[in-house]
Short mmCIF file of C-alpha atoms in Angstrom, two decimals:
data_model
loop_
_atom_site.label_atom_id
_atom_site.label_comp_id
_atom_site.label_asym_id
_atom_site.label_seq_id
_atom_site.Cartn_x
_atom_site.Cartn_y
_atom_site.Cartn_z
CA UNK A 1 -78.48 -14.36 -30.85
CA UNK A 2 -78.94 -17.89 -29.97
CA UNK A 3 -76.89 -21.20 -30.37
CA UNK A 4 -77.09 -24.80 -29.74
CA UNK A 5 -74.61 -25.70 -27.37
CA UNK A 6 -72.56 -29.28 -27.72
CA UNK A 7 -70.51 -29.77 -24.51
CA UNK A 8 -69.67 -33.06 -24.93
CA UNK A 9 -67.30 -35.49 -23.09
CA UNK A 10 -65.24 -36.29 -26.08
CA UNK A 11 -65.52 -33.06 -28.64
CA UNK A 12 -67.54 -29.58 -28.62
CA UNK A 13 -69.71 -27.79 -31.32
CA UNK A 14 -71.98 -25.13 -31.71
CA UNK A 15 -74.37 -24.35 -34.18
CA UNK A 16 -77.30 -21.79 -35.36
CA UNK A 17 -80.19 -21.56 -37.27
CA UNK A 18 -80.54 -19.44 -40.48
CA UNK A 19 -83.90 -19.51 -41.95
CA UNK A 20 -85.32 -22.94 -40.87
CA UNK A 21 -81.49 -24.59 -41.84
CA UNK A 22 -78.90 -25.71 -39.56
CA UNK A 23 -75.61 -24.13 -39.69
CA UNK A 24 -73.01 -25.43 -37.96
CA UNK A 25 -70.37 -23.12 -36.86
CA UNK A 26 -66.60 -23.63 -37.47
CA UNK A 27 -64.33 -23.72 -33.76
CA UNK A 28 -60.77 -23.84 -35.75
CA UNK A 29 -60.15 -22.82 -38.94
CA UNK A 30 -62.50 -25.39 -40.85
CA UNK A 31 -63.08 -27.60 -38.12
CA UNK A 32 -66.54 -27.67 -36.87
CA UNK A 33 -65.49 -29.66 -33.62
CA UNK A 34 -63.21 -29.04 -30.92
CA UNK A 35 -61.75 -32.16 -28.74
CA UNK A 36 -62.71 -31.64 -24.96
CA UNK A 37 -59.32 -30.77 -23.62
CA UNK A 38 -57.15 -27.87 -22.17
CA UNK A 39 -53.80 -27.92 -21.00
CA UNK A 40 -51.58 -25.50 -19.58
CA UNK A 41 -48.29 -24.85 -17.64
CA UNK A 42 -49.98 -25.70 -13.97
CA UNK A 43 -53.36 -26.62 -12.61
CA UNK A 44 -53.32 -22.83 -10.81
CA UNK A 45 -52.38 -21.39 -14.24
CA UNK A 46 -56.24 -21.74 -15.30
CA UNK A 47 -58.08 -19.93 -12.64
CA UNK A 48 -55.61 -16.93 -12.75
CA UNK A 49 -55.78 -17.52 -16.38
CA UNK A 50 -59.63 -16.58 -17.23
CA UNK A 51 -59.62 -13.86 -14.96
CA UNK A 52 -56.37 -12.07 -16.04
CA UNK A 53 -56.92 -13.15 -20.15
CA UNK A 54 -61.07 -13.06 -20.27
CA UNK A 55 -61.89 -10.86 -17.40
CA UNK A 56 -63.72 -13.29 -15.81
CA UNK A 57 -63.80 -13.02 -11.79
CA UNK A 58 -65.28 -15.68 -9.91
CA UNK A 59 -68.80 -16.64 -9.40
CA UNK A 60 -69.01 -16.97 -5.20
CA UNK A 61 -66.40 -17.32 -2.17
CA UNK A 62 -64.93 -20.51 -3.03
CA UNK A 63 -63.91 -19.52 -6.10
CA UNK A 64 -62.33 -16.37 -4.90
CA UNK A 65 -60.00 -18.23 -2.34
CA UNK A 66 -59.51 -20.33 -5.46
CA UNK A 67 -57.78 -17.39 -7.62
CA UNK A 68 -56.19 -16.04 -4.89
CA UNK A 69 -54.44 -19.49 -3.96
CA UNK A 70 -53.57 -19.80 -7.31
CA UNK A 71 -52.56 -15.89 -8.12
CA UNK A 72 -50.16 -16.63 -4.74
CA UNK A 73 -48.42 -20.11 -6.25
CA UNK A 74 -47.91 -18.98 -9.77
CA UNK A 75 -46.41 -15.88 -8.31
CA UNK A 76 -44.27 -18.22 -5.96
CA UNK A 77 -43.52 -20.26 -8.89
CA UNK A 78 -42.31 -17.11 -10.87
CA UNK A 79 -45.23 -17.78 -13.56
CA UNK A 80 -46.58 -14.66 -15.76
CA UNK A 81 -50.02 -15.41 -17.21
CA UNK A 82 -49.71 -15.27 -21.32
CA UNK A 83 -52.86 -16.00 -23.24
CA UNK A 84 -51.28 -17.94 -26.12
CA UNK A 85 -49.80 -20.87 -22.68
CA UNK A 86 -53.24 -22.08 -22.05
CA UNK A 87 -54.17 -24.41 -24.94
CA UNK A 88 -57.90 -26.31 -25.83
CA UNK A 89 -58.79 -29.17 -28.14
CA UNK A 90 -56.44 -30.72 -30.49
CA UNK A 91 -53.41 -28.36 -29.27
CA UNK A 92 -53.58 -29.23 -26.30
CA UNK A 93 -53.75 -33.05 -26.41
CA UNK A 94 -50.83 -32.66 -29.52
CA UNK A 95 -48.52 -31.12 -26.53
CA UNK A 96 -49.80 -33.49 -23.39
CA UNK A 97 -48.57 -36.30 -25.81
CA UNK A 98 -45.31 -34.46 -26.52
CA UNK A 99 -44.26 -33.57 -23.02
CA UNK A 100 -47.01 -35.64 -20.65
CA UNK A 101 -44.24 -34.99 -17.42
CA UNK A 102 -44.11 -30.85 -17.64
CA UNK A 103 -47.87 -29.98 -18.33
CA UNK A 104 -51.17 -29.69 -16.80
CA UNK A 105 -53.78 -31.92 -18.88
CA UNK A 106 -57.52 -32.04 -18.05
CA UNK A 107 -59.48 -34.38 -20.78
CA UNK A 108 -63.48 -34.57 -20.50
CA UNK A 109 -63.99 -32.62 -17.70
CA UNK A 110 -67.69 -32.97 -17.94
CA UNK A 111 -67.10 -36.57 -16.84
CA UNK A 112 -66.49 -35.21 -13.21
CA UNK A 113 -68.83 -32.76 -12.58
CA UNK A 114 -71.21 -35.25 -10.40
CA UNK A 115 -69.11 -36.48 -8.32
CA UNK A 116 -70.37 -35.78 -4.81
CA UNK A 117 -68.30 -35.34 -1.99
CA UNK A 118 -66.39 -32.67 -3.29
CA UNK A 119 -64.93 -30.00 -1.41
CA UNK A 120 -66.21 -26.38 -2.43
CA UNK A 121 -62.64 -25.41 -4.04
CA UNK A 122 -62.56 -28.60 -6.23
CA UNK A 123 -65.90 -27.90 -7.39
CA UNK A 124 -65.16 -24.29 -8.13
CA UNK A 125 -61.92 -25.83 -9.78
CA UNK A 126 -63.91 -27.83 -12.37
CA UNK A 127 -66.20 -24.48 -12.96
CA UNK A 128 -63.03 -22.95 -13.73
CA UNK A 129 -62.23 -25.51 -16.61
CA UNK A 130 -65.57 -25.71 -18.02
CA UNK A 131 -65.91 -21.69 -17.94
CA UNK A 132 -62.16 -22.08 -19.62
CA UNK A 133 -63.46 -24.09 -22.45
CA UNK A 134 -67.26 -22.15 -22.81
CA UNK A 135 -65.18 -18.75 -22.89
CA UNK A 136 -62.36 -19.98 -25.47
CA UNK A 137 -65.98 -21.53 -27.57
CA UNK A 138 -67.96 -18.55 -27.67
CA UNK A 139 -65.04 -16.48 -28.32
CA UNK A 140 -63.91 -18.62 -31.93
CA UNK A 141 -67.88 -18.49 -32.28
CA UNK A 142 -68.40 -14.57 -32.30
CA UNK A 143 -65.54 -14.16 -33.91
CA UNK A 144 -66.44 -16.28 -36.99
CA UNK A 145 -70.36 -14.24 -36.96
CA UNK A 146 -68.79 -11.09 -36.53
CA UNK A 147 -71.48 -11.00 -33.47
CA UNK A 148 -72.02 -11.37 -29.54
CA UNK A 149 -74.07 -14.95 -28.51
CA UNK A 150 -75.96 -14.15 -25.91
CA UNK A 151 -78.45 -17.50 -25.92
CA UNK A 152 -77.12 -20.89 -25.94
CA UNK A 153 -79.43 -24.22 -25.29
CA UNK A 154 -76.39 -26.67 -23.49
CA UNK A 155 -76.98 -30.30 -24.34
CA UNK A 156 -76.89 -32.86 -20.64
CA UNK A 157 -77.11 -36.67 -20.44
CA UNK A 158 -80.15 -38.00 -18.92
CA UNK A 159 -77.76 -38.80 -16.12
CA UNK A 160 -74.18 -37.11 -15.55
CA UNK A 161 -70.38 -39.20 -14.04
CA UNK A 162 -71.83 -39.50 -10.58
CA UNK A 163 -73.21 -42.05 -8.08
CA UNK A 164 -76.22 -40.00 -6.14
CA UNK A 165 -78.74 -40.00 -8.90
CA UNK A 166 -80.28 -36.75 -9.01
CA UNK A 167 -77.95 -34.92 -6.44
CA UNK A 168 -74.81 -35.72 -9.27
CA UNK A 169 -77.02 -34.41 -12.08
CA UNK A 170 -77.82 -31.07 -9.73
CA UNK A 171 -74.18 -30.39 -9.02
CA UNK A 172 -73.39 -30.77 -12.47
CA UNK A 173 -76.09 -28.91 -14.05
CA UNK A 174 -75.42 -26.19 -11.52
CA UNK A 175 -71.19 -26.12 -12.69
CA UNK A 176 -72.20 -25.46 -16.40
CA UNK A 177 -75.10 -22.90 -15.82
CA UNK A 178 -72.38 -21.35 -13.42
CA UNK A 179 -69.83 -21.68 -15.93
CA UNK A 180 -71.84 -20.65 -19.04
CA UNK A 181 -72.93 -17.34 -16.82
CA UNK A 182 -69.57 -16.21 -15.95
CA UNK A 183 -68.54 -16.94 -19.88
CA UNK A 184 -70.85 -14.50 -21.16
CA UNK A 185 -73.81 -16.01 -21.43
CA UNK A 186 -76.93 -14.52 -20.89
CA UNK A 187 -79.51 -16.56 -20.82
CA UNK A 188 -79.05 -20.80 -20.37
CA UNK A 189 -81.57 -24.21 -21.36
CA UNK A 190 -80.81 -26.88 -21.13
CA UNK A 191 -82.29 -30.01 -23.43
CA UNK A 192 -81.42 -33.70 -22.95
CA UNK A 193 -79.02 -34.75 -25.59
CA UNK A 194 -80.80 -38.27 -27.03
CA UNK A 195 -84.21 -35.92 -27.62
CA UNK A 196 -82.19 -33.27 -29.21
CA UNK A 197 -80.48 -35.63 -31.38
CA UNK A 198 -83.96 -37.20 -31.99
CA UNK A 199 -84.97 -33.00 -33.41
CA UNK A 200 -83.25 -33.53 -36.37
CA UNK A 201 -83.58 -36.52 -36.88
CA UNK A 202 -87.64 -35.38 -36.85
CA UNK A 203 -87.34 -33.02 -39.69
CA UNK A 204 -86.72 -35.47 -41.66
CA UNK A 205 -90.02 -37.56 -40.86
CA UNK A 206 -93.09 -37.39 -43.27
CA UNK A 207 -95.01 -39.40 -41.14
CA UNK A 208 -95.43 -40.28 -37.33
CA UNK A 209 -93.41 -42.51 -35.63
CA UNK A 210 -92.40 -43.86 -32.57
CA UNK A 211 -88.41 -43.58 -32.75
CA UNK A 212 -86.02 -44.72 -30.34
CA UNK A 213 -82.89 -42.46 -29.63
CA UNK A 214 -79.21 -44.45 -28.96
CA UNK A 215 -76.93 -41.44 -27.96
CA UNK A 216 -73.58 -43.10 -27.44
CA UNK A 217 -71.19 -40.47 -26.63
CA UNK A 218 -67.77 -40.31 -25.00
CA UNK A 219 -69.02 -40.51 -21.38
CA UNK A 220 -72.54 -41.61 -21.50
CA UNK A 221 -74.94 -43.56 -23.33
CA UNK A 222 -78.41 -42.24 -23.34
CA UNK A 223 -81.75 -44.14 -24.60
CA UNK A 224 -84.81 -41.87 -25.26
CA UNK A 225 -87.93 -43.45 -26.99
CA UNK A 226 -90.09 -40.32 -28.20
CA UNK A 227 -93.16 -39.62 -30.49
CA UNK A 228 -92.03 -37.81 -33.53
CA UNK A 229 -93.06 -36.53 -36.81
CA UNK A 230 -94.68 -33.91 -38.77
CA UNK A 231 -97.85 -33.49 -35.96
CA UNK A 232 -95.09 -32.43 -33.22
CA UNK A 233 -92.56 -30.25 -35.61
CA UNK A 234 -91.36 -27.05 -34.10
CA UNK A 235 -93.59 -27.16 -31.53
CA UNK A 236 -92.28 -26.58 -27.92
CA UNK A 237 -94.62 -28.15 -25.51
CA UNK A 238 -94.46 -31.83 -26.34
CA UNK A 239 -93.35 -33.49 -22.99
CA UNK A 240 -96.32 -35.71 -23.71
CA UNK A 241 -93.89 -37.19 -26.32
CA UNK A 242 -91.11 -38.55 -24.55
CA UNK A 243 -92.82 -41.91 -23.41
CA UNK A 244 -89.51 -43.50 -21.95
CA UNK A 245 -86.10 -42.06 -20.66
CA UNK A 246 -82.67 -43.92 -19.49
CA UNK A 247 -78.98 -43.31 -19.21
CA UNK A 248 -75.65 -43.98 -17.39
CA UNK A 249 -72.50 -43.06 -17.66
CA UNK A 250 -71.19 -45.81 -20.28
CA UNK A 251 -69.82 -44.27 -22.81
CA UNK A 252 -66.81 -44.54 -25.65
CA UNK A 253 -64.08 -43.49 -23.10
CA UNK A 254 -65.30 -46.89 -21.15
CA UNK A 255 -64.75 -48.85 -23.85
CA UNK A 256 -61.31 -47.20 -24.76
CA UNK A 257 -60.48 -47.92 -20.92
CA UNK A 258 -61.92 -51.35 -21.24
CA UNK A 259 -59.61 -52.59 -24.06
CA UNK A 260 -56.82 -50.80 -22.54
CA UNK A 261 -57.30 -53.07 -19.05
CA UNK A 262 -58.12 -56.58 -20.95
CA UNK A 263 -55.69 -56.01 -23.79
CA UNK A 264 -52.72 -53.62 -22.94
CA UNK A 265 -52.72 -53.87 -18.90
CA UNK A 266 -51.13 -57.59 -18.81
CA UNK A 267 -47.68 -56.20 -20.47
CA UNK A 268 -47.77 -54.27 -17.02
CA UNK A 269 -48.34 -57.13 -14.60
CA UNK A 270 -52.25 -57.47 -14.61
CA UNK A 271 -52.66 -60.79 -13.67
CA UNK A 272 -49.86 -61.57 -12.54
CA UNK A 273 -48.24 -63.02 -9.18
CA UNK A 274 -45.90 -61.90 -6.54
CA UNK A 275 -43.22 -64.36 -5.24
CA UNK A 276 -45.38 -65.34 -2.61
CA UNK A 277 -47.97 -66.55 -4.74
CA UNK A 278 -50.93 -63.37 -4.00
CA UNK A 279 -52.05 -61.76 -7.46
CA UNK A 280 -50.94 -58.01 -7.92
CA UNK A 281 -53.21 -56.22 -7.02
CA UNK A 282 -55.53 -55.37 -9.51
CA UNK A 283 -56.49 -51.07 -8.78
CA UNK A 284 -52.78 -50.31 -10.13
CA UNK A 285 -53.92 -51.14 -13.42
CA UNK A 286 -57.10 -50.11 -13.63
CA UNK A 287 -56.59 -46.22 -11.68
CA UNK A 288 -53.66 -45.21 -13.86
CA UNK A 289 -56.41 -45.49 -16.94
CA UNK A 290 -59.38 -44.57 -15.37
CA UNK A 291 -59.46 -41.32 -17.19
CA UNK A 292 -63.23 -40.28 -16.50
CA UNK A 293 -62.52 -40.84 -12.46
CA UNK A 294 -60.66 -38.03 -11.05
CA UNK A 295 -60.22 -39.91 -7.37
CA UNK A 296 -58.82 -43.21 -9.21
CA UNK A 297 -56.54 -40.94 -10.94
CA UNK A 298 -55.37 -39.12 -7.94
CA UNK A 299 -54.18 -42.62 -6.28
CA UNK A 300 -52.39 -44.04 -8.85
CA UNK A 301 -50.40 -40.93 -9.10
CA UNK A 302 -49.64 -40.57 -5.40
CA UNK A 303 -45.97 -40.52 -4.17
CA UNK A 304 -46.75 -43.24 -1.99
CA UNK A 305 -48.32 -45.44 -4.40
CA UNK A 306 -45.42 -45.00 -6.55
CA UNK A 307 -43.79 -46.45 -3.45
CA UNK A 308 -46.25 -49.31 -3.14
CA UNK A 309 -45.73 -50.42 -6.91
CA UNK A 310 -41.58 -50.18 -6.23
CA UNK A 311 -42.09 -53.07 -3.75
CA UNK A 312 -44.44 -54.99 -5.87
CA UNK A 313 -41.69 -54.65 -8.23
CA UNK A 314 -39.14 -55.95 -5.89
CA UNK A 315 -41.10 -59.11 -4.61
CA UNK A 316 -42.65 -59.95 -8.86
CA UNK A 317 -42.47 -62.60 -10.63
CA UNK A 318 -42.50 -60.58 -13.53
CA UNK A 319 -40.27 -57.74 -12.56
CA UNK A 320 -40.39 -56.55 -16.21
CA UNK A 321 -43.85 -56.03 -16.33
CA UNK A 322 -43.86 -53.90 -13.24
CA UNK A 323 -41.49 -52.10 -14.29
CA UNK A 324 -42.93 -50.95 -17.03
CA UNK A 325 -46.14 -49.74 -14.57
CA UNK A 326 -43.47 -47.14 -12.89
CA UNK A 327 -42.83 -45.52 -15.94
CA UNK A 328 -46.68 -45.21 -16.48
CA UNK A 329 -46.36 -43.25 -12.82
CA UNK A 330 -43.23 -41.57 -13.33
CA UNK A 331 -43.79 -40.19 -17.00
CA UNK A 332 -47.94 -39.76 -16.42
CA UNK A 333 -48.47 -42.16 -19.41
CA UNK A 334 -52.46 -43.29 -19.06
CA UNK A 335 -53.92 -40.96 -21.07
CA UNK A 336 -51.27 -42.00 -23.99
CA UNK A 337 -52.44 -46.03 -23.36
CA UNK A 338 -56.25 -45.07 -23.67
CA UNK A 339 -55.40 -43.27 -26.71
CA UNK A 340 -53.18 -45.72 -28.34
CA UNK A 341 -56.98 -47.71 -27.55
CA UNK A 342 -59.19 -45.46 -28.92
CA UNK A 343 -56.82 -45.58 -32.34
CA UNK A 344 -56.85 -49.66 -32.17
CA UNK A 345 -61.14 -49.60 -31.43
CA UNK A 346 -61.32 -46.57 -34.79
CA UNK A 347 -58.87 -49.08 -37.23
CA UNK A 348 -60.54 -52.36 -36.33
CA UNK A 349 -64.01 -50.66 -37.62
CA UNK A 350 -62.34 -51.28 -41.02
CA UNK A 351 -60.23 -53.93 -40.87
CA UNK A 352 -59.40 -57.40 -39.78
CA UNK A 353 -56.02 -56.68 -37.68
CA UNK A 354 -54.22 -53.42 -35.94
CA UNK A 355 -50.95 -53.53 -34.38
CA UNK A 356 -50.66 -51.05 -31.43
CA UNK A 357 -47.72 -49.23 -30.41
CA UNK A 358 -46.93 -48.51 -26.74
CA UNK A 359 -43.99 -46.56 -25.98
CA UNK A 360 -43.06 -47.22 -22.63
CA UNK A 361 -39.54 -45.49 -21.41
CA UNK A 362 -36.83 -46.59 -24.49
CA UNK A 363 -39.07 -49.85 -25.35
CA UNK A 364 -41.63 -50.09 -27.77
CA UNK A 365 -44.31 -52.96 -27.16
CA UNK A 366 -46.12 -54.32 -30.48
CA UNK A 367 -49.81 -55.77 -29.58
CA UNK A 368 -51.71 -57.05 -32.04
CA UNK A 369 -55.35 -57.00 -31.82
CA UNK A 370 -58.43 -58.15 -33.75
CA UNK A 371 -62.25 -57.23 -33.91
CA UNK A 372 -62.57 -60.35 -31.81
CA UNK A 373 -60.24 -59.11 -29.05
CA UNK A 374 -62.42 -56.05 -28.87
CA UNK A 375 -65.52 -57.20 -29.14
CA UNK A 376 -64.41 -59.71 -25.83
CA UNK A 377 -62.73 -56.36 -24.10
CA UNK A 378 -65.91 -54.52 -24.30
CA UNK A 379 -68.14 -57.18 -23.28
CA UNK A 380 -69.40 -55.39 -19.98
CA UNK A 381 -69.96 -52.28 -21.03
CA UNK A 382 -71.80 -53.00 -24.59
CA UNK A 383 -74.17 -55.76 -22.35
CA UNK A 384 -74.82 -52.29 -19.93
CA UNK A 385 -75.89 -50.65 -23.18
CA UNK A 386 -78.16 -53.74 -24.09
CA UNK A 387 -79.65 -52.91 -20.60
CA UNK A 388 -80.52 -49.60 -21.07
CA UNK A 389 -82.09 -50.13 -24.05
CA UNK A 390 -84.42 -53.12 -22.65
CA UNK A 391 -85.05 -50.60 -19.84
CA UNK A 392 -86.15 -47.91 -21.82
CA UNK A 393 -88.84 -50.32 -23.37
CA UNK A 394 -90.17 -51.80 -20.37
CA UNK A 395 -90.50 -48.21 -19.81
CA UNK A 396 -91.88 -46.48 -22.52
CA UNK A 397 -94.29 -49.77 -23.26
CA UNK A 398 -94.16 -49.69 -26.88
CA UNK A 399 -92.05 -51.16 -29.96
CA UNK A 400 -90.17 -48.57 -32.18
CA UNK A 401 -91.04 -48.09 -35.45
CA UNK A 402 -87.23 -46.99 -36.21
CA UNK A 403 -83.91 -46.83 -34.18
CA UNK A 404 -82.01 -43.59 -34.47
CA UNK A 405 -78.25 -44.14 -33.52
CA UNK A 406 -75.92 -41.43 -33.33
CA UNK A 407 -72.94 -40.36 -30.94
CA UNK A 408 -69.56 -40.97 -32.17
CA UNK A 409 -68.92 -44.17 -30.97
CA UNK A 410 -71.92 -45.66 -32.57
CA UNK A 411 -70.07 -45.87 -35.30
CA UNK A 412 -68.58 -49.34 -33.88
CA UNK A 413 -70.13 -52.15 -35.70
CA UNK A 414 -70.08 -53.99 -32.35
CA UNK A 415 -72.16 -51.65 -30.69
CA UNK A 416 -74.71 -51.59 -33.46
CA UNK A 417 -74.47 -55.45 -33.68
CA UNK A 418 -75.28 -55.27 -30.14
CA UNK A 419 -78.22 -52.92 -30.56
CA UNK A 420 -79.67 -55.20 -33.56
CA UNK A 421 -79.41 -58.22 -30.49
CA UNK A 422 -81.93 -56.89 -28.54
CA UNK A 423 -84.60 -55.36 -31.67
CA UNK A 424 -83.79 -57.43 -34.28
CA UNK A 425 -86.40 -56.81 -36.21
CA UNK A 426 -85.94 -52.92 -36.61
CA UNK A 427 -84.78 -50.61 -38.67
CA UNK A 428 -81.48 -49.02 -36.98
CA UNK A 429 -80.96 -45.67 -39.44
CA UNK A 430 -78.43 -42.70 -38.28
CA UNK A 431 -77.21 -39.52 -39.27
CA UNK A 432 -74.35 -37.05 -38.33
CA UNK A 433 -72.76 -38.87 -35.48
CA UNK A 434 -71.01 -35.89 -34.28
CA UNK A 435 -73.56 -33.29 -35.23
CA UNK A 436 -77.24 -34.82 -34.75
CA UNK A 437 -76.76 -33.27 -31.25
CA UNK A 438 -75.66 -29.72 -31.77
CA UNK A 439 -77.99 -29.76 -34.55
CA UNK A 440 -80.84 -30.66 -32.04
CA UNK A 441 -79.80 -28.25 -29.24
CA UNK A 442 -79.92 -25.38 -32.40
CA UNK A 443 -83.60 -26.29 -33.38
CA UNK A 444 -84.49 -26.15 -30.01
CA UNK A 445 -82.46 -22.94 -28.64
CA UNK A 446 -84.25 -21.33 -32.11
CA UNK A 447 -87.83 -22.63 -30.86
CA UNK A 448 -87.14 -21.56 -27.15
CA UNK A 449 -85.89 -18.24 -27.64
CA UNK A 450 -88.72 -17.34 -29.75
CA UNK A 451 -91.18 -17.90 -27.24
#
C-alpha cells in the first residue's frame, strides 16, 4: 500500500488514495496533522529508544557507535527505556513548555539535515530523530487502516537548511531515505513539494494553464511555475512541464524568529550599550532564537557563553535587560519566545492589536504589537520571498495565468500582500494550506506505484 508522505518543518501528514479521492489519514485521534517535534528524558534516550521500543538497529557504523554510546550513558545515568517517555507532536511541545530545564526537545529537525560539516555521529543522530518521527507516523497510520504501508512518496523543498547547494540537498535526501528504510519502508520517491501541491491543485483545472506554485512552509519557501491542466492529468512523465524552479530556506519559523529579534529581543539588551560605550553584542540575541540553526543554538547555550553574558551583565547599562538574557540560558527559554511569536504573527491575521506575554523567571513582560510592527519585523525575509518569485519568472519566461498559494504561513495577509506586489495583476487562489501537499505527494505515490 502506498501513501503520500508530508514531512514537513512545522507539522506532518499522510494521506492515500481511494478510488481517484484523496483521503487524508488521521495521526491522533481526529487530528490529521502532527507538529514536528519529539522530546524525551535525554538526547541518548532516542537512539536506544527506537531500537529497544521499534526494533530498529542502525543503518551503518556510525550509527552503531551511536547506540552503543548512548546504551552506555543512559545505563550510567540509571535510565530504563519505557515507550510511553519518548513523546512526538503536540505532547511533546505541551511538556518542553512545562518543564523546558529537565527535557530533551528537538523541533523541525528537517531544518538541519543539510548542514555540511557534520561529523558522521551527528548525522546519524539526526537519522535517529527523523527515523523516530517516520516510525511513530507509520505506526498511528497502520494502525488507523488496519494495514502495513509499505510505499510512501516523501515531499523535499527544492532546496533543504544548508549552505552547499546540492551537496546540503544530497545529505539530506540521503538522512530521510535512510530514515524512511530503517522505519519500515519499503520502497521511497521523492516529489518536490510546490509541484505536488500544484497536483491537486490540477484536478481541479478544466482548462490549461500556466500556474505558479508559492509553497510557504515552516522552513522553506518554494516557487514552482508548471504547465497544468486536464492534457497533463495523471500522467507521470511530464518533466516537460515544470518550466521554472526556485527555493531557499525562508520559511514561517524565519519570520517567527524575525519578530522575536526586532520586537521581543530589546527587553533583553538588543541594542543596547555597555558602560564603555560598545553595543552588546548582537549573536546573544539572535543564537538563543535561532531555532532552525543547530550550531547557533549550541553557542548560546554553552557554559562559557553563559559566562560571557554574566560580564556583559556586570559592565550594562541596562543590567535589567541582561539579566533577563541569563534566564533565557539558564531556564532554555528560546523556543518559548519564538512561540509566544508565532501566537502574536497567527492573532494579528485577525485583528488590529495582540498583547504578548513573556514569562521570564517571576516577571511577566506585556508587549504590545500591531500588524504594522510585523509587517516592519518581517521585512527581510518577505522581500527574499519577493525574490524568489521574480526569479522563478526570469526563469520560467512566461506570465501565470493563476497563482496557487498554499503552505501554512501563507495564510499571512502580509505575505500575500507581498506576493500581489510583484504580479499584481493575477489571480492569487489557494486551497488546503496544510494539506495541498500531502494531498499532492498521495496523487503522485498512487500514479508512481502503479507504474
Amino acid at each position: 500500500m502506498a501513501i503520500g508522505f508530508d514531512f514537513g518543518t512545522s507539522n506532518c501528514s499522510v494521506a492515500q488514495i481511494i478510488n481517484n479521492q484523496v483521503h487524508a489519514i488521521p495521526l491522533t485521534q481526529d487530528e490529521l496533522y502532527i507538529p514536528s517535534t519529539i522530546c524525551a528524558p535525554s538526547r541518548e534516550y532516542i537512539s536506544e529508544y527506537i531500537y529497544r521500543c521499534f526494533n530498529i538497529s542502525p543503518s551503518d557504523i556510525a550509527g552503531e557507535n551511536l547506540l552503543r554510546r548512548a546504551i552506555s550513558v543512559n545505563k550510567d545515568d540509571g535510565l530504563e527505556i519505557h515507550p510511553d517517555e519518548v513523546f512526538f507532536g503536540q505532547e511533546a511541545l505541551d511538556l518542553y513548555l512545562d518543564d523546558p530545564k529537565h527535557v530533551y526537545y528537538v523541533k523541525s529537525p528537517k531544518s538541519f539535515l543539510g548542514i555540511i560539516g557534520l561529523k558522521e555521529t551527528q548525522l546519524a543522530f539526526f537519522e535517529d530523530l527523523v527515523c523516530a518521527m517516520m516510525a511513530n507516523i507509520k505506526q498511528k497510520a497502520e494502525n488507523h487502516l488496519k494495514t502495513e504501508i509499505t510505499e510512501t512518496v516523501i515531499g523535499r523543498p527544492v532546496n533543504f537548511h544548508g549552505r552547499k547547494g546540492e551537496e546540503s540537498n544530497r545529505q539530506a535526501l540521503n538522512i530521510l531515505r535512510k530514515a524512511a528504510s530503517r522505519a519500515g519502508f519499503k520502497q521511497i520517491e521523492f516529489q518536490f513539494e510546490p509541484v505536488a501541491a500544484g497536483l491537486d491543485f490540477e484536478a481541479t483545472l478544466t482548462t490549461d494553464k500556466h500556474v505558479l506554485v508559492v509553497d510557504i512552509g515552516g522552513g522553506t519557501t518554494d516557487c514552482s511555475m508548471i504547465q497544468m491542466g486536464p492534457r497533463w492529468h495523471g500522467k507521470f512523465e511530464r518533466s516537460d512541464t515544470l518550466l521554472g524552479h526556485t527555493g531557499r530556506r525562508t520559511g514561517g519559523n524565519d519570520l517567527d524568529i524575525f519578530i522575536t529579534f526586532r520586537k521581543f529581543m530589546p527587553e533583553f539588551g538588543f541594542g543596547s550599550q555597555q558602560l564603555s560605550g560598545l553595543p552588546v553584542p548582537i549573536p546573544q540575541f539572535w543564537n538563543c532564537i535561532a531555532i532552525n540553526d543547530v550550531e547557533a543554538q549550541r553557542q548560546f547555550y554553552t557554559a562559557e557563553n553563559l559566562r560571557q553574558i554574566k560580564q556583559l551583565y556586570k559592565n550594562a547599562e541596562h543590567p535589567e535587560k541582561l539579566n533577563r538574557l541569563i534566564h533565557v540560558h539558564q531556564e532554555t527559554l528560546g523556543h518559548g519566545l519564538v512561540r509566544e511569536a508565532e501566537k502574536a504573527k497567527i492573532a494579528l491575521a485577525g485583528k488590529n492589536t495582540h498583547s504578548a506575554t513573556l514569562n521570564i523567571g517571576d516577571e511577566s513582560l506585556i508587549i504590545p504589537l500591531t500588524p504594522e510592527a510585523i509587517t516592519t519585523a518581517i521585512e527581510e525575509p518577505v522581500n527574499k520571498i519577493k525574490r524568489l518569485i521574480k526569479e522563478v519568472l526570469t526563469q520560467s519566461g512566461v506570465k501565470p495565468d493563476v497563482i496557487y498559494v498554499t503552505g501554512g504561513s501563507a495564510r499571512s495577509p502580509i505575505l500575500r500582500e507581498a506576493i500581489k506586489s510583484v504580479l499584481p495583476e493575477t489571480e492569487i487562489v489557494s486551497g488546503n494550506y496544510f494539506g495541498s501537499v500531502t494531498a499532492g505527494l498521495a496523487r503522485w505515490a498512487d500514479i508512481s506505484f502503479r507504474q
